[in-house]
Short mmCIF file of C-alpha atoms and ligand atoms in Angstrom, two decimals:
data_model
loop_
_atom_site.label_atom_id
_atom_site.label_comp_id
_atom_site.label_asym_id
_atom_site.label_seq_id
_atom_site.Cartn_x
_atom_site.Cartn_y
_atom_site.Cartn_z
CA MET A 221 9.42 22.65 26.28
CA GLU A 222 7.68 23.10 22.81
CA PRO A 223 6.88 19.70 21.19
CA LYS A 224 9.52 18.91 18.59
CA GLN A 225 8.30 19.83 14.99
CA PHE A 226 9.72 18.58 11.63
CA LYS A 227 10.61 19.87 8.29
CA VAL A 228 8.68 17.24 6.08
CA ALA A 229 8.92 17.12 2.21
CA VAL A 230 6.33 15.25 -0.01
CA VAL A 231 7.68 14.29 -3.40
CA GLY A 232 4.81 13.44 -5.95
CA ALA A 233 2.59 15.85 -3.86
CA THR A 234 0.19 16.28 -6.87
CA GLY A 235 -0.18 12.51 -7.51
CA ALA A 236 -2.96 10.06 -6.20
CA VAL A 237 -0.87 8.69 -3.18
CA GLY A 238 1.15 12.07 -2.69
CA ASN A 239 -1.83 14.15 -2.24
CA LEU A 240 -3.17 11.78 0.32
CA MET A 241 0.26 11.84 2.10
CA VAL A 242 -0.38 15.46 2.61
CA ARG A 243 -4.06 14.92 4.13
CA VAL A 244 -2.82 12.02 6.14
CA LEU A 245 -0.13 14.09 7.83
CA GLU A 246 -2.75 16.43 8.60
CA GLU A 247 -5.45 13.95 9.87
CA ARG A 248 -2.88 12.04 12.11
CA SER A 249 -1.63 15.42 13.52
CA PHE A 250 2.15 14.52 12.60
CA PRO A 251 3.95 17.34 14.21
CA VAL A 252 4.79 19.09 10.91
CA GLY A 253 6.79 22.48 11.28
CA GLU A 254 7.27 23.10 7.69
CA LEU A 255 5.99 21.23 4.67
CA LYS A 256 7.55 21.40 1.25
CA LEU A 257 5.31 19.80 -1.92
CA LEU A 258 7.44 18.72 -4.81
CA ALA A 259 6.34 17.72 -8.10
CA SER A 260 7.60 18.09 -11.52
CA ALA A 261 8.00 21.38 -13.52
CA ARG A 262 4.14 21.03 -14.69
CA SER A 263 2.97 21.40 -11.29
CA VAL A 264 4.59 24.81 -10.30
CA GLY A 265 1.84 27.27 -9.78
CA LYS A 266 -0.51 24.49 -8.32
CA THR A 267 -1.52 24.60 -4.49
CA LEU A 268 -2.61 22.09 -2.27
CA PRO A 269 -4.49 22.63 1.03
CA PHE A 270 -2.89 21.84 4.19
CA ARG A 271 -4.23 23.01 7.76
CA GLY A 272 -6.45 25.70 6.20
CA ALA A 273 -3.68 27.36 4.08
CA ASP A 274 -2.95 26.87 0.21
CA MET A 275 0.39 25.67 -0.15
CA PRO A 276 2.39 26.00 -3.02
CA VAL A 277 3.77 23.13 -5.21
CA GLU A 278 7.66 23.54 -5.98
CA GLU A 279 9.74 21.76 -8.56
CA LEU A 280 11.70 18.81 -7.33
CA THR A 281 15.41 19.44 -7.73
CA GLU A 282 18.56 18.38 -6.28
CA ASP A 283 18.27 21.37 -3.94
CA SER A 284 14.98 20.71 -2.44
CA PHE A 285 15.91 18.83 0.63
CA GLU A 286 18.01 21.33 2.58
CA GLY A 287 16.86 21.02 6.51
CA VAL A 288 14.25 18.47 5.62
CA GLN A 289 14.29 15.88 8.30
CA VAL A 290 11.76 13.41 6.59
CA ALA A 291 10.95 13.08 2.75
CA LEU A 292 7.73 10.99 1.67
CA PHE A 293 8.55 9.96 -1.80
CA SER A 294 5.73 8.72 -4.37
CA ALA A 295 6.54 9.92 -7.57
CA GLY A 296 7.43 6.44 -9.12
CA GLY A 297 10.76 4.50 -9.04
CA SER A 298 12.88 6.48 -11.72
CA VAL A 299 12.38 9.87 -9.54
CA SER A 300 12.81 7.80 -6.03
CA ARG A 301 16.11 6.19 -7.58
CA LYS A 302 17.45 9.82 -8.69
CA PHE A 303 16.18 11.80 -5.52
CA ALA A 304 15.89 9.47 -2.61
CA PRO A 305 19.87 9.27 -2.21
CA VAL A 306 20.03 12.98 -2.35
CA ALA A 307 17.27 13.53 0.13
CA ALA A 308 19.08 11.00 2.56
CA GLY A 309 22.32 12.51 1.70
CA ALA A 310 21.02 16.06 2.91
CA GLY A 311 20.30 14.48 6.47
CA ALA A 312 16.30 13.35 5.68
CA VAL A 313 14.82 9.98 6.35
CA VAL A 314 13.19 8.96 3.40
CA ILE A 315 10.09 6.86 3.40
CA ASP A 316 9.77 5.63 -0.27
CA ASN A 317 6.55 4.45 -1.72
CA SER A 318 8.42 3.20 -4.87
CA SER A 319 9.70 -0.37 -5.40
CA ALA A 320 12.86 0.94 -6.19
CA PHE A 321 14.69 0.14 -2.95
CA ARG A 322 12.13 -2.48 -1.27
CA MET A 323 14.39 -5.58 -1.94
CA ASP A 324 17.62 -3.91 -1.08
CA PRO A 325 18.99 -5.80 1.92
CA GLU A 326 20.29 -2.36 3.03
CA VAL A 327 16.72 -0.87 3.24
CA PRO A 328 14.21 -1.93 5.81
CA LEU A 329 10.75 -2.83 4.36
CA VAL A 330 8.25 -1.99 6.91
CA VAL A 331 4.69 -2.36 7.93
CA PRO A 332 4.11 -0.83 11.79
CA GLU A 333 1.67 -3.28 12.76
CA VAL A 334 4.07 -6.35 11.57
CA ASN A 335 7.79 -5.27 11.76
CA PRO A 336 8.05 -2.14 13.31
CA GLN A 337 11.45 -2.75 14.78
CA ALA A 338 13.06 -2.95 11.17
CA ALA A 339 12.56 0.69 10.86
CA PHE A 340 15.23 1.75 13.33
CA SER A 341 18.03 -0.16 11.02
CA HIS A 342 17.35 2.37 8.28
CA LYS A 343 20.61 4.03 6.59
CA GLY A 344 18.64 7.01 5.30
CA ILE A 345 15.60 5.05 3.35
CA ILE A 346 13.06 2.94 4.36
CA ALA A 347 10.67 1.38 1.63
CA ASN A 348 7.09 1.27 2.02
CA PRO A 349 6.01 -2.01 0.62
CA ASN A 350 3.43 -2.70 -2.30
CA CYS A 351 -0.23 -2.09 -1.40
CA SER A 352 -1.33 -5.72 -1.72
CA THR A 353 1.41 -6.97 0.23
CA ILE A 354 0.53 -4.67 3.24
CA GLN A 355 -3.00 -5.39 3.74
CA MET A 356 -2.10 -9.28 3.43
CA VAL A 357 0.86 -9.21 5.99
CA VAL A 358 -1.14 -7.25 8.62
CA ALA A 359 -3.91 -9.81 8.35
CA LEU A 360 -1.63 -12.71 8.33
CA LYS A 361 0.85 -11.38 11.26
CA PRO A 362 -1.02 -12.77 14.05
CA ILE A 363 -1.57 -16.24 12.55
CA GLN A 364 2.26 -16.18 11.57
CA ASP A 365 3.10 -15.16 15.21
CA ALA A 366 0.72 -17.90 16.85
CA VAL A 367 1.15 -21.08 14.59
CA GLY A 368 3.23 -20.03 11.64
CA ILE A 369 2.39 -20.08 8.11
CA SER A 370 4.13 -22.36 5.49
CA ARG A 371 2.08 -21.50 2.24
CA ILE A 372 -0.02 -18.64 0.75
CA VAL A 373 -2.15 -18.73 -2.23
CA VAL A 374 -3.36 -15.27 -3.00
CA THR A 375 -5.78 -13.74 -5.80
CA THR A 376 -6.13 -9.96 -5.67
CA PHE A 377 -8.93 -7.71 -7.10
CA GLN A 378 -7.00 -4.34 -7.14
CA ALA A 379 -8.52 -0.94 -7.51
CA VAL A 380 -7.17 1.67 -10.38
CA SER A 381 -6.25 4.37 -8.04
CA GLY A 382 -3.18 2.00 -7.51
CA THR A 383 -2.15 2.88 -10.90
CA GLY A 384 -2.35 6.61 -10.44
CA LYS A 385 -4.58 9.62 -11.13
CA ARG A 386 -4.60 8.92 -14.75
CA ALA A 387 -6.00 5.49 -14.32
CA ILE A 388 -8.91 6.81 -12.02
CA GLU A 389 -9.75 9.39 -14.88
CA GLU A 390 -9.65 6.49 -17.36
CA LEU A 391 -12.24 4.35 -15.70
CA ARG A 392 -14.36 7.09 -15.18
CA LEU A 393 -14.28 8.36 -18.84
CA GLN A 394 -14.71 4.58 -19.98
CA VAL A 395 -17.79 4.23 -17.70
CA SER A 396 -19.10 7.30 -19.16
CA ASP A 397 -18.38 6.66 -22.79
CA ILE A 398 -19.80 3.04 -22.56
CA VAL A 399 -23.20 4.10 -20.92
CA ASN A 400 -23.59 6.98 -23.47
CA GLY A 401 -22.64 4.41 -26.33
CA ARG A 402 -19.81 6.09 -27.29
CA GLU A 403 -16.35 4.04 -27.87
CA PRO A 404 -14.45 3.82 -24.63
CA LYS A 405 -10.64 5.36 -25.19
CA ARG A 406 -7.70 3.43 -23.70
CA GLU A 407 -4.40 4.78 -22.69
CA VAL A 408 -3.07 3.64 -19.23
CA TYR A 409 -4.39 -0.16 -19.52
CA PRO A 410 -3.72 -2.39 -22.36
CA HIS A 411 -7.45 -3.24 -22.44
CA GLN A 412 -10.63 -1.41 -21.45
CA ILE A 413 -10.90 -1.47 -17.54
CA ALA A 414 -14.52 -0.45 -17.21
CA PHE A 415 -16.72 -3.59 -17.01
CA ASN A 416 -13.89 -5.63 -17.15
CA CYS A 417 -10.95 -7.48 -15.14
CA LEU A 418 -7.48 -7.51 -16.31
CA PRO A 419 -5.10 -10.57 -15.03
CA GLN A 420 -2.18 -8.31 -15.34
CA ILE A 421 -0.69 -5.67 -13.19
CA GLY A 422 2.74 -4.75 -14.50
CA PRO A 423 4.99 -6.67 -17.00
CA PHE A 424 5.29 -10.27 -17.41
CA LEU A 425 8.55 -12.14 -16.46
CA ASP A 426 9.68 -15.36 -18.25
CA SER A 427 8.26 -17.41 -15.18
CA GLY A 428 4.72 -16.46 -16.41
CA PHE A 429 4.17 -14.28 -13.22
CA THR A 430 3.78 -10.56 -13.45
CA GLU A 431 6.13 -8.27 -11.50
CA GLU A 432 3.10 -7.40 -9.14
CA GLU A 433 2.78 -10.87 -8.39
CA MET A 434 6.42 -11.43 -7.44
CA LYS A 435 6.38 -8.27 -5.33
CA MET A 436 3.74 -10.25 -2.90
CA VAL A 437 6.09 -13.45 -3.03
CA ASN A 438 9.37 -11.46 -2.36
CA GLU A 439 8.03 -8.68 0.05
CA THR A 440 6.22 -11.11 2.39
CA ARG A 441 9.06 -13.10 2.78
CA LYS A 442 10.90 -9.88 3.49
CA ILE A 443 8.60 -8.44 6.16
CA PHE A 444 7.98 -11.79 7.68
CA ASP A 445 11.61 -12.58 7.90
CA ASP A 446 11.06 -15.95 6.32
CA PRO A 447 12.43 -16.99 3.42
CA GLU A 448 10.96 -20.23 3.70
CA ILE A 449 7.58 -19.04 3.14
CA ARG A 450 5.91 -20.36 -0.33
CA VAL A 451 3.73 -17.65 -1.60
CA CYS A 452 1.63 -18.05 -5.24
CA ALA A 453 -0.04 -14.94 -6.38
CA THR A 454 -2.41 -13.79 -9.24
CA THR A 455 -2.86 -10.20 -9.20
CA VAL A 456 -6.03 -8.78 -11.05
CA ARG A 457 -7.10 -5.21 -11.75
CA VAL A 458 -10.72 -4.66 -11.38
CA PRO A 459 -12.80 -1.66 -12.11
CA VAL A 460 -13.01 -0.22 -8.53
CA PHE A 461 -11.90 3.37 -7.79
CA TYR A 462 -10.44 2.79 -4.16
CA GLY A 463 -10.04 -0.56 -2.18
CA HIS A 464 -8.03 -3.74 -3.01
CA SER A 465 -9.72 -6.91 -2.14
CA GLU A 466 -7.81 -10.38 -1.58
CA SER A 467 -8.91 -13.95 -1.54
CA VAL A 468 -6.20 -15.66 0.60
CA ASN A 469 -5.63 -19.40 1.25
CA ILE A 470 -3.29 -20.43 3.86
CA GLU A 471 -1.64 -23.47 5.19
CA THR A 472 -0.68 -23.16 8.70
CA ARG A 473 2.41 -25.13 10.39
CA LYS A 474 0.21 -25.90 13.42
CA PRO A 475 -3.48 -26.42 13.12
CA LEU A 476 -5.84 -23.64 13.67
CA SER A 477 -9.41 -23.43 13.85
CA PRO A 478 -11.40 -20.52 11.95
CA GLU A 479 -12.99 -19.57 15.49
CA GLU A 480 -9.23 -19.25 16.96
CA ALA A 481 -8.16 -17.55 13.87
CA ARG A 482 -10.91 -15.07 14.22
CA ARG A 483 -10.21 -14.30 17.99
CA LEU A 484 -6.44 -13.79 16.91
CA LEU A 485 -7.73 -11.46 14.13
CA GLU A 486 -10.08 -9.50 16.37
CA GLY A 487 -6.90 -8.68 18.78
CA ALA A 488 -4.66 -7.64 16.10
CA PRO A 489 -3.50 -4.02 15.62
CA GLY A 490 -4.83 -2.42 12.50
CA VAL A 491 -7.59 -5.34 11.68
CA LYS A 492 -11.01 -5.29 11.80
CA VAL A 493 -13.16 -8.50 11.55
CA VAL A 494 -16.17 -8.17 9.53
CA ASP A 495 -17.40 -11.87 9.08
CA ARG A 496 -21.24 -12.47 9.62
CA PRO A 497 -21.99 -14.42 6.62
CA ALA A 498 -25.58 -15.29 7.74
CA VAL A 499 -26.64 -11.55 7.24
CA SER A 500 -24.23 -11.04 4.27
CA VAL A 501 -21.73 -8.94 6.13
CA TYR A 502 -18.02 -9.33 5.03
CA PRO A 503 -15.56 -6.63 3.91
CA MET A 504 -16.23 -4.60 0.59
CA PRO A 505 -14.02 -2.11 -1.08
CA ILE A 506 -16.59 0.65 -0.87
CA ASP A 507 -16.69 0.17 2.93
CA ALA A 508 -12.77 0.21 3.48
CA ALA A 509 -12.20 3.31 1.23
CA GLY A 510 -11.38 6.20 3.40
CA THR A 511 -10.21 4.20 6.21
CA ASP A 512 -6.63 3.13 7.71
CA ASP A 513 -8.13 -0.43 8.84
CA THR A 514 -7.48 -3.94 7.08
CA PHE A 515 -11.08 -5.64 6.93
CA VAL A 516 -10.93 -9.36 7.35
CA GLY A 517 -14.03 -11.71 6.80
CA ARG A 518 -15.18 -14.92 5.16
CA ILE A 519 -13.05 -16.43 7.50
CA ARG A 520 -13.24 -20.38 6.99
CA ARG A 521 -11.68 -23.86 6.90
CA ASP A 522 -9.87 -24.68 3.41
CA PRO A 523 -10.84 -28.48 3.37
CA SER A 524 -8.81 -29.14 0.39
CA VAL A 525 -5.51 -29.09 2.31
CA GLU A 526 -4.36 -30.14 5.93
CA ASN A 527 -4.40 -27.31 8.17
CA GLY A 528 -6.03 -24.66 5.51
CA LEU A 529 -8.00 -21.61 6.24
CA ALA A 530 -9.32 -19.41 3.66
CA MET A 531 -10.16 -15.61 4.21
CA TRP A 532 -11.11 -12.31 2.46
CA VAL A 533 -9.19 -9.35 3.17
CA VAL A 534 -9.80 -5.73 2.10
CA ALA A 535 -8.18 -2.27 2.61
CA ASP A 536 -7.80 1.15 1.21
CA ASN A 537 -4.92 0.63 -1.24
CA ILE A 538 -3.89 4.36 -1.37
CA ARG A 539 -4.15 4.77 2.48
CA LYS A 540 -3.35 1.67 4.47
CA GLY A 541 -1.49 0.39 1.13
CA ALA A 542 0.44 3.59 0.61
CA ALA A 543 -0.09 7.02 2.42
CA SER A 544 -1.06 5.99 5.79
CA ASN A 545 1.41 3.21 6.05
CA ALA A 546 4.20 5.80 5.29
CA VAL A 547 3.13 8.27 7.63
CA GLN A 548 2.77 5.42 10.14
CA ILE A 549 6.63 4.60 9.51
CA ALA A 550 7.37 8.14 10.38
CA GLU A 551 5.25 7.97 13.36
CA THR A 552 7.15 4.77 14.37
CA LEU A 553 10.46 6.58 14.18
CA LEU A 554 8.99 9.34 16.10
CA ASP A 555 7.72 7.11 19.05
CA GLY A 556 10.85 5.30 18.74
CA GLY A 557 12.86 8.61 19.65
CA ARG A 558 14.56 8.06 16.08
CA LEU A 559 13.57 11.21 14.58
P1 A2P B 213 3.05 16.17 -11.62
O1 A2P B 213 1.87 16.13 -11.19
O2 A2P B 213 3.88 17.35 -11.36
O3 A2P B 213 3.22 15.38 -12.85
P2 A2P B 213 0.40 9.61 -9.92
O4 A2P B 213 0.98 8.48 -9.32
O5 A2P B 213 -1.08 9.95 -9.28
O6 A2P B 213 0.36 9.70 -11.43
O7 A2P B 213 1.29 10.70 -9.63
C1 A2P B 213 2.66 11.00 -9.70
C2 A2P B 213 3.22 11.97 -9.11
O8 A2P B 213 4.75 11.92 -9.15
C3 A2P B 213 2.84 13.38 -9.30
O9 A2P B 213 2.77 14.30 -8.19
C4 A2P B 213 3.97 13.90 -10.26
O10 A2P B 213 3.79 15.05 -10.35
C5 A2P B 213 5.02 13.23 -10.00
N1 A2P B 213 6.08 13.40 -10.83
C6 A2P B 213 6.23 12.59 -11.90
N2 A2P B 213 7.59 12.57 -12.55
C7 A2P B 213 8.18 13.44 -12.03
C8 A2P B 213 9.43 13.93 -11.88
N3 A2P B 213 10.32 13.64 -13.13
N4 A2P B 213 9.65 15.01 -11.13
C9 A2P B 213 9.08 15.20 -9.99
N5 A2P B 213 7.80 14.68 -9.64
C10 A2P B 213 7.15 13.82 -10.62
#
């Protein structure tokens, strides 16, 4: 019998994440029988490479999803809100990278290493979590399972690629302008991002937190299916192209030594422990970029609380934090016989 092949659509295929979704489908040999690349009318006429062929980009319309079985969306919340129900209505399983449906109780929020079974309860749409949440829960899952986690304090150092391709270009241009003595131009971020750190990702809420920070709080609770877990996040944009880093402090419900935590992490799916401080070996974004793993290092006791641990967690934000996680969700459905 011929192995089953699927008609797959990528919505936002010309964007930073969408482009990578196409590459990850190819790299991971997802059984794509037919591929539809969708973007705005601006991109009609462009092509993208897939398995050695130049594939045309088509305009996203209400009729784009006929016969599509898997639709990967990464074109922003408003496109998802409008077209994800259209795709699901046409019979596709939508895996949506925007935040539009993440907290919808009817929509599973899935990280395959953490809560794969949640994917099977979908009603047409599955949400891909926020990039910073994904890498944090991958690293914390073995500890949550072993001893429980009561509180997380996290500070992120987030790459500009998470904002999209215009932000990647903005950092490149600002660096070039500044080193050449020209005035840097600002369009995407409220301040200069080159040689700077911005403690704001997304709009501020009345509480003083940003939307990005509250995504980490609410999504972590949903993915761990633990409304009790207390999370305090500070999210910071830094002048890095690819790879988010996180300083994570946790309080566990039962005691866990750094050595035990390291052992648990070494056996965890999707995790690579990189932790030899004596020789300055620890995770860094330049090493994580281009990979699908979540790297954990600097694992140590946090002596300021009982049962405290501190660690440093790094992953490629547009691969594991977005495109690869989305394709892995599709693989989870496939392996579970749900496609
Ligand atoms: P386009 O390139 O045609 O503008 P990024 O997050 O890197 O900025 O990419 C956003 C992606 O979402 C791009 O592929 C972009 O297509 C796509 N996109 C944005 N708005 C729309 C829209 N209204 N309809 C379809 N695709 C859209």
